[in-house]
mmCIF file of C-alpha atoms in Angstrom:
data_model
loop_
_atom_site.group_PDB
_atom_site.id
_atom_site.type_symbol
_atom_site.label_atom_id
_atom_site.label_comp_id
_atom_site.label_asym_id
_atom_site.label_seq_id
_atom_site.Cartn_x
_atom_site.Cartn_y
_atom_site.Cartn_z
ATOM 1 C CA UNK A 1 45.814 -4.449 9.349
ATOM 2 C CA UNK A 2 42.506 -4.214 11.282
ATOM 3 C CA UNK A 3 40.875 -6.830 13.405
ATOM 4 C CA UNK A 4 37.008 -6.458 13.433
ATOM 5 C CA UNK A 5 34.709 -7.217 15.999
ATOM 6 C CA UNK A 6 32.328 -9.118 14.373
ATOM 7 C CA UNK A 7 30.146 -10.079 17.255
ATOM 8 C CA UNK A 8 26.926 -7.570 15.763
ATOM 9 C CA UNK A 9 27.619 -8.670 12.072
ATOM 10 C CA UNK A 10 24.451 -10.194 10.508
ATOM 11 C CA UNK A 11 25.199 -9.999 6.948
ATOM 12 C CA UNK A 12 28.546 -10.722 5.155
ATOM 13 C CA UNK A 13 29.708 -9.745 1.594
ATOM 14 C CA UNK A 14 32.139 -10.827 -0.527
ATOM 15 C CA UNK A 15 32.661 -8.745 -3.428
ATOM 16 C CA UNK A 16 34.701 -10.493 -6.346
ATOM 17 C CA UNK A 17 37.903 -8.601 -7.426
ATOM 18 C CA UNK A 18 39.351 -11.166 -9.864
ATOM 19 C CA UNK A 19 40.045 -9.936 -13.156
ATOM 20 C CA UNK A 20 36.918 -10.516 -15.061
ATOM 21 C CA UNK A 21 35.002 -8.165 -12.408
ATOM 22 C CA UNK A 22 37.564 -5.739 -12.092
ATOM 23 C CA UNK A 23 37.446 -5.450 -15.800
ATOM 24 C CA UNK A 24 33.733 -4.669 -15.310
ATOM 25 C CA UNK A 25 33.682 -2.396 -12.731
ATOM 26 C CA UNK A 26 34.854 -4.413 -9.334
ATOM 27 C CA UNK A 27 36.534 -1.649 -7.993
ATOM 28 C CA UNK A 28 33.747 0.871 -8.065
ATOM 29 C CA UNK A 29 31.133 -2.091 -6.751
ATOM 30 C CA UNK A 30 33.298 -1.990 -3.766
ATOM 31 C CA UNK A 31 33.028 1.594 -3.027
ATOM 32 C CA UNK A 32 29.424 2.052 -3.809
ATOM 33 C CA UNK A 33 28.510 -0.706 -1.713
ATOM 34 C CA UNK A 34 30.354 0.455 1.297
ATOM 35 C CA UNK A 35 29.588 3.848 0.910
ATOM 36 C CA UNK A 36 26.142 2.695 0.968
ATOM 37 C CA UNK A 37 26.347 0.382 4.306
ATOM 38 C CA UNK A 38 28.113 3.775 5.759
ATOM 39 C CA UNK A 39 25.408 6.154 4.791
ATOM 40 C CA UNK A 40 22.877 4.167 6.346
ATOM 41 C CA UNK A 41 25.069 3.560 9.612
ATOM 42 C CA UNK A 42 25.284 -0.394 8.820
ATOM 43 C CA UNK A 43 28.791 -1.099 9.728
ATOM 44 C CA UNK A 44 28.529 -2.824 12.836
ATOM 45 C CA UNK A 45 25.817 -5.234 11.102
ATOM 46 C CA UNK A 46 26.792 -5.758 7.313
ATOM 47 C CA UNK A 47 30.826 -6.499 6.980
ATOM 48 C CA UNK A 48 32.611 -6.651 3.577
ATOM 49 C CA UNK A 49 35.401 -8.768 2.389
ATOM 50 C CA UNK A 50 37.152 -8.534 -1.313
ATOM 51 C CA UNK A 51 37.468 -11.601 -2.946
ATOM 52 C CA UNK A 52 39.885 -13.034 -5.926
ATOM 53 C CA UNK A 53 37.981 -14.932 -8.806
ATOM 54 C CA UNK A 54 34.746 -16.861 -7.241
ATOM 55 C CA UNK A 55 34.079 -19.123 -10.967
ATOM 56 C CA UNK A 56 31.798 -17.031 -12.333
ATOM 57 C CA UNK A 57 33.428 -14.324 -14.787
ATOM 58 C CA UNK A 58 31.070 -14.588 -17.604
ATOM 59 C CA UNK A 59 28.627 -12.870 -14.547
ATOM 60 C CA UNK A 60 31.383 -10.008 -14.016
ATOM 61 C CA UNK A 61 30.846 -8.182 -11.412
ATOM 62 C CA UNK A 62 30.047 -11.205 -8.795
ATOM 63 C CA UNK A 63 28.828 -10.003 -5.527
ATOM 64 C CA UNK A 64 27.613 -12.907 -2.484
ATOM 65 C CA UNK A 65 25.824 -12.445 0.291
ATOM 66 C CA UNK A 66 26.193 -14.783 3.344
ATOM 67 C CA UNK A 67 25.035 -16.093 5.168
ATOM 68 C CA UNK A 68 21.794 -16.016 3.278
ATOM 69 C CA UNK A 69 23.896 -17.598 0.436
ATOM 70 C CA UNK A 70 22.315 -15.786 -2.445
ATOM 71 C CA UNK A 71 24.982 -14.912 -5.512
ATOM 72 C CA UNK A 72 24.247 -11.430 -7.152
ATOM 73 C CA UNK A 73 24.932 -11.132 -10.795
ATOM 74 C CA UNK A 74 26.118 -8.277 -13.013
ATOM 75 C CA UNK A 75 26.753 -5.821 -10.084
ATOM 76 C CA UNK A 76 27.215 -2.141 -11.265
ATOM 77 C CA UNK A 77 27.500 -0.030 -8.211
ATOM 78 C CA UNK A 78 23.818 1.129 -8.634
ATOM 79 C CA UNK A 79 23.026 -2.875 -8.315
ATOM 80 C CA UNK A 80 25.618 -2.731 -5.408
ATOM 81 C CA UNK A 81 23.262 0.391 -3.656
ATOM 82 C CA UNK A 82 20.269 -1.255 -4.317
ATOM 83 C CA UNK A 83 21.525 -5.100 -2.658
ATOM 84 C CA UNK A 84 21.824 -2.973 0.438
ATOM 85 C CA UNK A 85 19.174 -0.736 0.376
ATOM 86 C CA UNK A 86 16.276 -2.924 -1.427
ATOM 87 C CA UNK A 87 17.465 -6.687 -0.677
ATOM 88 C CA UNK A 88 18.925 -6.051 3.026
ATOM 89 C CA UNK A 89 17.329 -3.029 4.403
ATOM 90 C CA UNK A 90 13.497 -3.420 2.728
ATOM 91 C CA UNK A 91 13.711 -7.048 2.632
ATOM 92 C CA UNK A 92 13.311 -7.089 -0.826
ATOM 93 C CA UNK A 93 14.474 -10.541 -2.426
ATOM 94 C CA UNK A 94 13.008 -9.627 -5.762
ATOM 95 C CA UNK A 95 16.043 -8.204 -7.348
ATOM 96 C CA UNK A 96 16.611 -9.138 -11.094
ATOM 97 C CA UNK A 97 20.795 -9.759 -10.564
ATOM 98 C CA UNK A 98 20.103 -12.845 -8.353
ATOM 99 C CA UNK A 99 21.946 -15.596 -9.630
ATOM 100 C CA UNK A 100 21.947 -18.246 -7.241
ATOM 101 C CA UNK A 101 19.576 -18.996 -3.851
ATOM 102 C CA UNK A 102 19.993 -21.045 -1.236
ATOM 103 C CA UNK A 103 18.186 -23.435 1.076
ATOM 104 C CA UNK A 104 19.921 -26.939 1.124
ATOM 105 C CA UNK A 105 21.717 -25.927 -1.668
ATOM 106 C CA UNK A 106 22.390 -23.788 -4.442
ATOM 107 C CA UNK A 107 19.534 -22.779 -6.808
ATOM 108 C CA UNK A 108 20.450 -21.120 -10.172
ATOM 109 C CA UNK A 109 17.800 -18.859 -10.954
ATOM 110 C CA UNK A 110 15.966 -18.865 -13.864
ATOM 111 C CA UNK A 111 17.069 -17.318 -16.769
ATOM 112 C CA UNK A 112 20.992 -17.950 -16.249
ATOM 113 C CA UNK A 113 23.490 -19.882 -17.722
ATOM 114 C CA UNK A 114 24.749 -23.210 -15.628
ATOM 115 C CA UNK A 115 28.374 -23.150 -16.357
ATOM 116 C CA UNK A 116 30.814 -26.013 -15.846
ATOM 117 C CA UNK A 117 30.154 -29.194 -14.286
ATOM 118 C CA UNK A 118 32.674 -29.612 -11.674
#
């Protein structure tokens, strides 16, 4: 197993690997999304972790990006490119797969579904 440095890391995602999202393409989300940080030389900034089920299959493939705290939604691994590239690198926050913000607290976007009460 490796042990990371993670002194220079600004940006860390979790990428959901229950079922639901593997079922819709978790595995390949993975790969695009760290090929991606590789090809732009983002490794020492933009770490990546693998996650079981985060709650919010009917949203298959979840993707979250902390510590901004903003949920991505339907991730294909174009959407997985493009949260790296447009919503990282350009600054981009504009992205149509946002699910939830944060400030204080999670904001569902418009549009979605709320789910379960807890």
């Amino acid at each position: 197993m490796a042990t990371w440095d993670l002194e220079e890391t600004k940006h860390h995602i979790f990428i959901c690997n229950g079922s639901s999202c593997m079922k819709k393409g978790g595995e390949e989300v993975t790969q695009a999304i760290r090929d991606t940080i590789a090809e732009h030389q983002l490794d020492r900034v933009i770490h990546t972790t693998r996650t079981r089920c985060n709650g919010r299959c009917e949203n298959a493939c979840v993707t979250i990006l902390y510590p901004e705290g903003t949920w991505f939604k339907d991730v294909t691994p174009e959407i997985g490119k493009k949260i790296i590239t447009e919503y990282i690198i350009n600054d981009n926050k504009n992205l149509n797969e946002v699910l939830y913000t944060y400030e204080d607290h999670f904001t569902l976007q418009p549009g979605n579904s709320e789910g379960k009460k807890k």
